[in-house]
């Protein structure tokens, strides 16, 4: 049984604000160890449940946050940028299940450090007219390859979101959102137990499913009009509102590749404190 872990950081144990997840700060150095601890807890559960090969895809920011030297020796880690399938790199390699670890709520919604790809320039994303977090987008990609979402971890808002896009997945709430930058957190010893147990149980659902390949539409709303204008120069992307763009794609893989270009151009169009 081959499993992929897509590991983000905002939904990791104890994380509540910017300094916890931005590389270079003392807080980041502290929380990358807790992040690695979450991953190791899930790895222990997956292997106990029958996994034979697990690839951990580092999916946060610089994608160089996990500590390889502290990782479970049975696992492999994909680290660094840039990856064609981004957070889901490896989903096309015959895996039997995927774990969304350390995920968070989407842009425009309550949740600890909630956002979708860009930290604050995107105010909303819609996949086929449904508000979409990174989790929903990535679940769409998993479905295209016939890979079940086995487990999702993060705050309570993340779990609420996952109940809709991955209703059969195991859910692990490691903290309760109070605001965007505050949460009631469980200590790592407790979250490790929860993550390990859930991962072990989740392995009962591992196995390839029928692929769901179809056309998709993604729309993105920004916090400023110039970002919509900048991204509308991309072939197939159309400005459909003052701050909103949309595009159609023949499948989810192509949709996410285009979305990645949209976010890259929008991020590059930000000018200092005026955005």
PDB file of C-alpha atoms in Angstrom:
ATOM      1  CA  UNK A   1       0.000   0.000   0.000  1.00  0.00           C
ATOM      2  CA  UNK A   2       1.495   3.289  -1.175  1.00  0.00           C
ATOM      3  CA  UNK A   3       0.335   6.492   0.524  1.00  0.00           C
ATOM      4  CA  UNK A   4       0.964  10.195  -0.148  1.00  0.00           C
ATOM      5  CA  UNK A   5       0.990  12.790   2.622  1.00  0.00           C
ATOM      6  CA  UNK A   6       0.397  16.376   1.476  1.00  0.00           C
ATOM      7  CA  UNK A   7       1.805  18.275   4.455  1.00  0.00           C
ATOM      8  CA  UNK A   8       0.862  21.920   4.996  1.00  0.00           C
ATOM      9  CA  UNK A   9       1.837  23.880   8.090  1.00  0.00           C
ATOM     10  CA  UNK A  10      -0.905  26.335   9.068  1.00  0.00           C
ATOM     11  CA  UNK A  11      -3.028  23.498  10.453  1.00  0.00           C
ATOM     12  CA  UNK A  12      -0.208  21.866  12.416  1.00  0.00           C
ATOM     13  CA  UNK A  13      -0.248  21.464  16.184  1.00  0.00           C
ATOM     14  CA  UNK A  14       0.041  24.782  18.035  1.00  0.00           C
ATOM     15  CA  UNK A  15       0.347  27.049  14.983  1.00  0.00           C
ATOM     16  CA  UNK A  16      -1.673  30.268  15.365  1.00  0.00           C
ATOM     17  CA  UNK A  17       0.018  33.211  13.642  1.00  0.00           C
ATOM     18  CA  UNK A  18       2.367  34.447  10.955  1.00  0.00           C
ATOM     19  CA  UNK A  19       5.700  34.005  12.748  1.00  0.00           C
ATOM     20  CA  UNK A  20       4.890  30.328  13.387  1.00  0.00           C
ATOM     21  CA  UNK A  21       4.985  29.527   9.671  1.00  0.00           C
ATOM     22  CA  UNK A  22       7.264  32.101   7.992  1.00  0.00           C
ATOM     23  CA  UNK A  23      10.790  30.697   7.495  1.00  0.00           C
ATOM     24  CA  UNK A  24      13.592  32.369   9.388  1.00  0.00           C
ATOM     25  CA  UNK A  25      11.917  33.406  12.629  1.00  0.00           C
ATOM     26  CA  UNK A  26      12.620  31.766  16.006  1.00  0.00           C
ATOM     27  CA  UNK A  27       8.930  30.820  16.182  1.00  0.00           C
ATOM     28  CA  UNK A  28       9.137  29.058  12.818  1.00  0.00           C
ATOM     29  CA  UNK A  29      12.166  27.100  13.996  1.00  0.00           C
ATOM     30  CA  UNK A  30      10.170  25.983  17.019  1.00  0.00           C
ATOM     31  CA  UNK A  31       7.042  25.028  15.095  1.00  0.00           C
ATOM     32  CA  UNK A  32       8.777  23.168  12.300  1.00  0.00           C
ATOM     33  CA  UNK A  33       9.616  20.616  14.988  1.00  0.00           C
ATOM     34  CA  UNK A  34       5.976  20.343  16.005  1.00  0.00           C
ATOM     35  CA  UNK A  35       5.073  20.102  12.320  1.00  0.00           C
ATOM     36  CA  UNK A  36       7.546  17.240  11.895  1.00  0.00           C
ATOM     37  CA  UNK A  37       6.056  15.618  14.991  1.00  0.00           C
ATOM     38  CA  UNK A  38       2.593  15.674  13.419  1.00  0.00           C
ATOM     39  CA  UNK A  39       3.951  14.040  10.283  1.00  0.00           C
ATOM     40  CA  UNK A  40       5.732  11.339  12.282  1.00  0.00           C
ATOM     41  CA  UNK A  41       2.564  10.574  14.234  1.00  0.00           C
ATOM     42  CA  UNK A  42       0.633  10.081  11.003  1.00  0.00           C
ATOM     43  CA  UNK A  43       3.444   7.978   9.563  1.00  0.00           C
ATOM     44  CA  UNK A  44       3.397   5.714  12.604  1.00  0.00           C
ATOM     45  CA  UNK A  45      -0.347   5.205  12.205  1.00  0.00           C
ATOM     46  CA  UNK A  46      -0.167   4.575   8.461  1.00  0.00           C
ATOM     47  CA  UNK A  47       2.541   1.956   8.832  1.00  0.00           C
ATOM     48  CA  UNK A  48       0.678   0.319  11.715  1.00  0.00           C
ATOM     49  CA  UNK A  49      -2.382   0.159   9.445  1.00  0.00           C
ATOM     50  CA  UNK A  50      -0.554  -1.599   6.630  1.00  0.00           C
ATOM     51  CA  UNK A  51       1.175   1.077   4.557  1.00  0.00           C
ATOM     52  CA  UNK A  52       4.342  -0.168   2.885  1.00  0.00           C
ATOM     53  CA  UNK A  53       5.591   3.017   1.203  1.00  0.00           C
ATOM     54  CA  UNK A  54       4.801   6.611   2.220  1.00  0.00           C
ATOM     55  CA  UNK A  55       5.914   9.736   0.408  1.00  0.00           C
ATOM     56  CA  UNK A  56       5.664  13.015   2.349  1.00  0.00           C
ATOM     57  CA  UNK A  57       5.196  15.987   0.021  1.00  0.00           C
ATOM     58  CA  UNK A  58       6.311  19.180   1.773  1.00  0.00           C
ATOM     59  CA  UNK A  59       3.558  21.580   0.717  1.00  0.00           C
ATOM     60  CA  UNK A  60       4.007  24.747   2.781  1.00  0.00           C
ATOM     61  CA  UNK A  61       5.471  28.019   1.450  1.00  0.00           C
ATOM     62  CA  UNK A  62       9.176  27.401   0.703  1.00  0.00           C
ATOM     63  CA  UNK A  63       8.449  23.655   0.981  1.00  0.00           C
ATOM     64  CA  UNK A  64      11.575  23.323   3.088  1.00  0.00           C
ATOM     65  CA  UNK A  65      10.140  23.265   6.600  1.00  0.00           C
ATOM     66  CA  UNK A  66      10.111  19.647   7.748  1.00  0.00           C
ATOM     67  CA  UNK A  67      13.206  18.306   9.451  1.00  0.00           C
ATOM     68  CA  UNK A  68      14.472  15.390   7.392  1.00  0.00           C
ATOM     69  CA  UNK A  69      16.854  14.332  10.154  1.00  0.00           C
ATOM     70  CA  UNK A  70      13.912  13.861  12.529  1.00  0.00           C
ATOM     71  CA  UNK A  71      11.583  12.137  10.052  1.00  0.00           C
ATOM     72  CA  UNK A  72      10.494   8.519  10.519  1.00  0.00           C
ATOM     73  CA  UNK A  73      13.242   6.535   8.779  1.00  0.00           C
ATOM     74  CA  UNK A  74      10.708   4.403   6.884  1.00  0.00           C
ATOM     75  CA  UNK A  75       9.345   7.370   4.925  1.00  0.00           C
ATOM     76  CA  UNK A  76      10.574   9.380   1.947  1.00  0.00           C
ATOM     77  CA  UNK A  77      10.233  13.154   1.685  1.00  0.00           C
ATOM     78  CA  UNK A  78       9.726  15.358  -1.361  1.00  0.00           C
ATOM     79  CA  UNK A  79      11.014  18.799  -0.439  1.00  0.00           C
ATOM     80  CA  UNK A  80      11.669  22.063  -2.257  1.00  0.00           C
ATOM     81  CA  UNK A  81      10.145  24.031  -5.115  1.00  0.00           C
ATOM     82  CA  UNK A  82       8.924  23.966  -7.867  1.00  0.00           C
ATOM     83  CA  UNK A  83       6.647  20.985  -8.524  1.00  0.00           C
ATOM     84  CA  UNK A  84       4.314  20.577 -11.502  1.00  0.00           C
ATOM     85  CA  UNK A  85       1.448  19.375  -9.286  1.00  0.00           C
ATOM     86  CA  UNK A  86       2.420  21.547  -6.324  1.00  0.00           C
ATOM     87  CA  UNK A  87       0.787  20.348  -3.084  1.00  0.00           C
ATOM     88  CA  UNK A  88      -0.324  17.146  -4.813  1.00  0.00           C
ATOM     89  CA  UNK A  89       2.946  16.151  -6.458  1.00  0.00           C
ATOM     90  CA  UNK A  90       3.075  12.350  -6.336  1.00  0.00           C
ATOM     91  CA  UNK A  91      -0.683  11.795  -6.684  1.00  0.00           C
ATOM     92  CA  UNK A  92      -0.067  10.544 -10.235  1.00  0.00           C
ATOM     93  CA  UNK A  93       2.372   7.858  -9.145  1.00  0.00           C
ATOM     94  CA  UNK A  94       0.008   4.983  -8.349  1.00  0.00           C
ATOM     95  CA  UNK A  95      -0.697   5.789  -4.691  1.00  0.00           C
ATOM     96  CA  UNK A  96      -3.573   4.116  -2.813  1.00  0.00           C
ATOM     97  CA  UNK A  97      -4.541   7.024  -0.577  1.00  0.00           C
ATOM     98  CA  UNK A  98      -3.667  10.602   0.359  1.00  0.00           C
ATOM     99  CA  UNK A  99      -3.509  12.405   3.701  1.00  0.00           C
ATOM    100  CA  UNK A 100      -4.078  16.159   3.989  1.00  0.00           C
ATOM    101  CA  UNK A 101      -2.017  17.025   7.058  1.00  0.00           C
ATOM    102  CA  UNK A 102      -1.914  20.474   8.652  1.00  0.00           C
ATOM    103  CA  UNK A 103      -4.558  21.909   6.327  1.00  0.00           C
ATOM    104  CA  UNK A 104      -6.593  25.073   6.927  1.00  0.00           C
ATOM    105  CA  UNK A 105      -9.818  26.811   5.915  1.00  0.00           C
ATOM    106  CA  UNK A 106     -10.057  28.670   2.632  1.00  0.00           C
ATOM    107  CA  UNK A 107      -9.890  32.345   1.753  1.00  0.00           C
ATOM    108  CA  UNK A 108     -12.917  34.298   2.907  1.00  0.00           C
ATOM    109  CA  UNK A 109     -13.779  31.905   5.721  1.00  0.00           C
ATOM    110  CA  UNK A 110     -13.152  31.745   9.465  1.00  0.00           C
ATOM    111  CA  UNK A 111     -10.171  29.652  10.459  1.00  0.00           C
ATOM    112  CA  UNK A 112      -6.650  29.860  11.825  1.00  0.00           C
ATOM    113  CA  UNK A 113      -4.508  31.487   9.108  1.00  0.00           C
ATOM    114  CA  UNK A 114      -7.273  30.813   6.580  1.00  0.00           C
ATOM    115  CA  UNK A 115      -6.315  31.479   2.950  1.00  0.00           C
ATOM    116  CA  UNK A 116      -6.131  29.804  -0.443  1.00  0.00           C
ATOM    117  CA  UNK A 117      -2.599  29.689  -1.859  1.00  0.00           C
ATOM    118  CA  UNK A 118      -1.868  33.429  -1.455  1.00  0.00           C
ATOM    119  CA  UNK A 119      -1.811  34.558   2.150  1.00  0.00           C
ATOM    120  CA  UNK A 120      -4.042  37.629   1.777  1.00  0.00           C
ATOM    121  CA  UNK A 121      -4.570  38.764  -1.820  1.00  0.00           C
ATOM    122  CA  UNK A 122      -7.246  36.174  -2.655  1.00  0.00           C
ATOM    123  CA  UNK A 123     -10.637  36.715  -1.019  1.00  0.00           C
ATOM    124  CA  UNK A 124     -12.381  33.720  -2.535  1.00  0.00           C
ATOM    125  CA  UNK A 125     -11.995  30.718  -4.859  1.00  0.00           C
ATOM    126  CA  UNK A 126     -14.808  28.728  -6.455  1.00  0.00           C
ATOM    127  CA  UNK A 127     -14.549  25.276  -8.016  1.00  0.00           C
ATOM    128  CA  UNK A 128     -17.566  24.590 -10.242  1.00  0.00           C
ATOM    129  CA  UNK A 129     -19.494  27.340  -8.379  1.00  0.00           C
ATOM    130  CA  UNK A 130     -18.678  25.873  -4.924  1.00  0.00           C
ATOM    131  CA  UNK A 131     -16.440  27.864  -2.517  1.00  0.00           C
ATOM    132  CA  UNK A 132     -13.122  26.036  -2.494  1.00  0.00           C
ATOM    133  CA  UNK A 133     -10.332  25.714   0.038  1.00  0.00           C
ATOM    134  CA  UNK A 134      -6.983  24.171  -0.831  1.00  0.00           C
ATOM    135  CA  UNK A 135      -8.414  20.943   0.555  1.00  0.00           C
ATOM    136  CA  UNK A 136     -11.377  20.951  -1.834  1.00  0.00           C
ATOM    137  CA  UNK A 137      -9.152  21.771  -4.800  1.00  0.00           C
ATOM    138  CA  UNK A 138      -6.697  19.035  -3.895  1.00  0.00           C
ATOM    139  CA  UNK A 139      -9.487  16.530  -3.275  1.00  0.00           C
ATOM    140  CA  UNK A 140     -10.660  17.219  -6.820  1.00  0.00           C
ATOM    141  CA  UNK A 141      -7.202  16.337  -8.089  1.00  0.00           C
ATOM    142  CA  UNK A 142      -7.119  13.176  -5.963  1.00  0.00           C
ATOM    143  CA  UNK A 143     -10.470  12.072  -7.401  1.00  0.00           C
ATOM    144  CA  UNK A 144      -9.125  12.522 -10.915  1.00  0.00           C
ATOM    145  CA  UNK A 145      -6.455   9.927 -10.160  1.00  0.00           C
ATOM    146  CA  UNK A 146      -8.808   7.602  -8.277  1.00  0.00           C
ATOM    147  CA  UNK A 147      -7.097   8.225  -4.944  1.00  0.00           C
ATOM    148  CA  UNK A 148      -9.236   8.431  -1.773  1.00  0.00           C
ATOM    149  CA  UNK A 149      -8.628  11.157   0.810  1.00  0.00           C
ATOM    150  CA  UNK A 150      -7.939   9.091   3.926  1.00  0.00           C
ATOM    151  CA  UNK A 151      -7.391  11.727   6.619  1.00  0.00           C
ATOM    152  CA  UNK A 152      -7.552  15.493   7.073  1.00  0.00           C
ATOM    153  CA  UNK A 153      -6.037  17.337  10.051  1.00  0.00           C
ATOM    154  CA  UNK A 154      -6.221  20.973  11.116  1.00  0.00           C
ATOM    155  CA  UNK A 155      -8.465  23.234  13.176  1.00  0.00           C
ATOM    156  CA  UNK A 156     -12.210  22.745  13.657  1.00  0.00           C
ATOM    157  CA  UNK A 157     -13.040  24.902  10.614  1.00  0.00           C
ATOM    158  CA  UNK A 158     -10.791  22.721   8.468  1.00  0.00           C
ATOM    159  CA  UNK A 159     -12.593  19.619   9.679  1.00  0.00           C
ATOM    160  CA  UNK A 160     -15.997  21.201   8.986  1.00  0.00           C
ATOM    161  CA  UNK A 161     -14.854  21.941   5.440  1.00  0.00           C
ATOM    162  CA  UNK A 162     -13.516  18.411   4.910  1.00  0.00           C
ATOM    163  CA  UNK A 163     -16.811  16.834   5.990  1.00  0.00           C
ATOM    164  CA  UNK A 164     -18.236  18.174   2.750  1.00  0.00           C
ATOM    165  CA  UNK A 165     -15.460  17.452   0.230  1.00  0.00           C
ATOM    166  CA  UNK A 166     -14.160  14.201   1.837  1.00  0.00           C
ATOM    167  CA  UNK A 167     -17.085  12.822   3.890  1.00  0.00           C
ATOM    168  CA  UNK A 168     -15.499   9.401   4.438  1.00  0.00           C
ATOM    169  CA  UNK A 169     -12.100  10.672   5.589  1.00  0.00           C
ATOM    170  CA  UNK A 170     -10.884  10.474   9.159  1.00  0.00           C
ATOM    171  CA  UNK A 171     -10.731  13.949  10.711  1.00  0.00           C
ATOM    172  CA  UNK A 172      -8.330  15.131  13.405  1.00  0.00           C
ATOM    173  CA  UNK A 173      -8.948  18.481  15.084  1.00  0.00           C
ATOM    174  CA  UNK A 174      -5.682  19.624  16.661  1.00  0.00           C
ATOM    175  CA  UNK A 175      -7.011  23.055  17.701  1.00  0.00           C
ATOM    176  CA  UNK A 176     -10.178  25.127  17.932  1.00  0.00           C
ATOM    177  CA  UNK A 177     -10.299  28.424  16.059  1.00  0.00           C
ATOM    178  CA  UNK A 178     -10.948  31.519  18.171  1.00  0.00           C
ATOM    179  CA  UNK A 179      -9.899  33.966  15.464  1.00  0.00           C
ATOM    180  CA  UNK A 180      -7.576  34.094  12.458  1.00  0.00           C
ATOM    181  CA  UNK A 181      -4.612  34.412  14.837  1.00  0.00           C
ATOM    182  CA  UNK A 182      -5.787  32.613  17.973  1.00  0.00           C
ATOM    183  CA  UNK A 183      -6.808  29.059  18.836  1.00  0.00           C
ATOM    184  CA  UNK A 184      -7.357  26.685  21.736  1.00  0.00           C
ATOM    185  CA  UNK A 185      -4.586  24.157  21.131  1.00  0.00           C
ATOM    186  CA  UNK A 186      -3.976  20.602  22.268  1.00  0.00           C
ATOM    187  CA  UNK A 187      -0.419  19.734  23.376  1.00  0.00           C
ATOM    188  CA  UNK A 188       1.649  17.697  20.913  1.00  0.00           C
ATOM    189  CA  UNK A 189       1.519  14.590  23.081  1.00  0.00           C
ATOM    190  CA  UNK A 190      -2.256  14.533  22.712  1.00  0.00           C
ATOM    191  CA  UNK A 191      -2.399  15.434  19.033  1.00  0.00           C
ATOM    192  CA  UNK A 192       0.166  12.707  18.311  1.00  0.00           C
ATOM    193  CA  UNK A 193      -2.145  10.116  19.835  1.00  0.00           C
ATOM    194  CA  UNK A 194      -5.113  11.393  17.831  1.00  0.00           C
ATOM    195  CA  UNK A 195      -3.192  11.557  14.560  1.00  0.00           C
ATOM    196  CA  UNK A 196      -1.673   8.106  14.988  1.00  0.00           C
ATOM    197  CA  UNK A 197      -4.993   6.458  15.817  1.00  0.00           C
ATOM    198  CA  UNK A 198      -6.826   8.172  12.956  1.00  0.00           C
ATOM    199  CA  UNK A 199      -4.129   7.286  10.430  1.00  0.00           C
ATOM    200  CA  UNK A 200      -4.216   3.649  11.469  1.00  0.00           C
ATOM    201  CA  UNK A 201      -8.015   3.553  11.102  1.00  0.00           C
ATOM    202  CA  UNK A 202      -7.869   5.421   7.785  1.00  0.00           C
ATOM    203  CA  UNK A 203      -5.788   2.677   6.177  1.00  0.00           C
ATOM    204  CA  UNK A 204      -8.909   0.515   6.065  1.00  0.00           C
ATOM    205  CA  UNK A 205     -10.108   2.739   3.182  1.00  0.00           C
ATOM    206  CA  UNK A 206      -6.864   2.710   1.228  1.00  0.00           C
ATOM    207  CA  UNK A 207      -7.143   1.422  -2.324  1.00  0.00           C
ATOM    208  CA  UNK A 208      -7.581   2.782  -5.803  1.00  0.00           C
ATOM    209  CA  UNK A 209     -11.023   4.020  -6.836  1.00  0.00           C
ATOM    210  CA  UNK A 210     -12.566   4.812 -10.208  1.00  0.00           C
ATOM    211  CA  UNK A 211     -11.016   7.916 -11.736  1.00  0.00           C
ATOM    212  CA  UNK A 212     -13.291  10.953 -12.049  1.00  0.00           C
ATOM    213  CA  UNK A 213     -12.008  12.873 -15.055  1.00  0.00           C
ATOM    214  CA  UNK A 214     -14.145  15.787 -16.251  1.00  0.00           C
ATOM    215  CA  UNK A 215     -14.033  19.463 -17.133  1.00  0.00           C
ATOM    216  CA  UNK A 216     -13.906  22.061 -14.352  1.00  0.00           C
ATOM    217  CA  UNK A 217     -14.266  25.800 -13.904  1.00  0.00           C
ATOM    218  CA  UNK A 218     -12.325  27.850 -11.354  1.00  0.00           C
ATOM    219  CA  UNK A 219     -13.058  31.446 -10.431  1.00  0.00           C
ATOM    220  CA  UNK A 220     -10.805  33.604  -8.263  1.00  0.00           C
ATOM    221  CA  UNK A 221     -11.623  36.872  -6.515  1.00  0.00           C
ATOM    222  CA  UNK A 222      -8.857  39.246  -5.397  1.00  0.00           C
ATOM    223  CA  UNK A 223      -8.737  42.111  -2.919  1.00  0.00           C
ATOM    224  CA  UNK A 224      -7.749  44.633  -5.637  1.00  0.00           C
ATOM    225  CA  UNK A 225      -8.703  45.193  -9.258  1.00  0.00           C
ATOM    226  CA  UNK A 226      -5.145  45.316 -10.618  1.00  0.00           C
ATOM    227  CA  UNK A 227      -4.606  41.667  -9.652  1.00  0.00           C
ATOM    228  CA  UNK A 228      -7.568  40.610 -11.771  1.00  0.00           C
ATOM    229  CA  UNK A 229      -6.222  42.708 -14.626  1.00  0.00           C
ATOM    230  CA  UNK A 230      -2.746  41.194 -14.277  1.00  0.00           C
ATOM    231  CA  UNK A 231      -3.953  37.600 -14.297  1.00  0.00           C
ATOM    232  CA  UNK A 232      -6.414  38.125 -17.159  1.00  0.00           C
ATOM    233  CA  UNK A 233      -3.463  38.298 -19.588  1.00  0.00           C
ATOM    234  CA  UNK A 234      -3.061  34.524 -19.176  1.00  0.00           C
ATOM    235  CA  UNK A 235      -4.524  32.657 -22.180  1.00  0.00           C
ATOM    236  CA  UNK A 236      -7.894  31.072 -21.219  1.00  0.00           C
ATOM    237  CA  UNK A 237      -8.269  33.361 -18.153  1.00  0.00           C
ATOM    238  CA  UNK A 238     -11.040  35.968 -18.441  1.00  0.00           C
ATOM    239  CA  UNK A 239     -11.757  38.942 -16.222  1.00  0.00           C
ATOM    240  CA  UNK A 240     -15.421  38.523 -15.244  1.00  0.00           C
ATOM    241  CA  UNK A 241     -15.665  41.259 -12.626  1.00  0.00           C
ATOM    242  CA  UNK A 242     -13.715  44.179 -11.230  1.00  0.00           C
ATOM    243  CA  UNK A 243     -11.723  41.897  -8.938  1.00  0.00           C
ATOM    244  CA  UNK A 244     -12.635  38.479 -10.319  1.00  0.00           C
ATOM    245  CA  UNK A 245     -11.314  36.147 -13.017  1.00  0.00           C
ATOM    246  CA  UNK A 246     -12.431  32.750 -14.245  1.00  0.00           C
ATOM    247  CA  UNK A 247     -11.257  29.980 -16.535  1.00  0.00           C
ATOM    248  CA  UNK A 248     -12.327  26.557 -17.793  1.00  0.00           C
ATOM    249  CA  UNK A 249     -10.125  23.479 -18.086  1.00  0.00           C
ATOM    250  CA  UNK A 250     -10.660  20.001 -19.552  1.00  0.00           C
ATOM    251  CA  UNK A 251      -9.653  18.257 -16.322  1.00  0.00           C
ATOM    252  CA  UNK A 252      -8.599  19.007 -12.757  1.00  0.00           C
ATOM    253  CA  UNK A 253      -4.891  18.632 -13.413  1.00  0.00           C
ATOM    254  CA  UNK A 254      -4.989  21.317 -16.093  1.00  0.00           C
ATOM    255  CA  UNK A 255      -7.258  23.470 -13.920  1.00  0.00           C
ATOM    256  CA  UNK A 256      -4.765  23.387 -11.049  1.00  0.00           C
ATOM    257  CA  UNK A 257      -1.826  24.132 -13.333  1.00  0.00           C
ATOM    258  CA  UNK A 258      -3.651  27.225 -14.584  1.00  0.00           C
ATOM    259  CA  UNK A 259      -4.614  28.191 -11.033  1.00  0.00           C
ATOM    260  CA  UNK A 260      -0.948  27.948 -10.064  1.00  0.00           C
ATOM    261  CA  UNK A 261      -0.051  30.402 -12.843  1.00  0.00           C
ATOM    262  CA  UNK A 262      -2.839  32.760 -11.739  1.00  0.00           C
ATOM    263  CA  UNK A 263      -1.545  32.820  -8.166  1.00  0.00           C
ATOM    264  CA  UNK A 264       2.067  33.258  -9.288  1.00  0.00           C
ATOM    265  CA  UNK A 265       1.244  36.274 -11.453  1.00  0.00           C
ATOM    266  CA  UNK A 266      -1.020  37.793  -8.817  1.00  0.00           C
ATOM    267  CA  UNK A 267       1.663  37.366  -6.169  1.00  0.00           C
ATOM    268  CA  UNK A 268       4.192  39.066  -8.423  1.00  0.00           C
ATOM    269  CA  UNK A 269       1.857  42.008  -9.051  1.00  0.00           C
ATOM    270  CA  UNK A 270       1.679  42.989  -5.365  1.00  0.00           C
ATOM    271  CA  UNK A 271       3.398  46.304  -4.656  1.00  0.00           C
ATOM    272  CA  UNK A 272       4.443  46.811  -1.048  1.00  0.00           C
ATOM    273  CA  UNK A 273       1.926  47.784   1.629  1.00  0.00           C
ATOM    274  CA  UNK A 274      -0.661  48.863  -0.964  1.00  0.00           C
ATOM    275  CA  UNK A 275      -0.931  45.319  -2.263  1.00  0.00           C
TER     276      UNK A 275
END
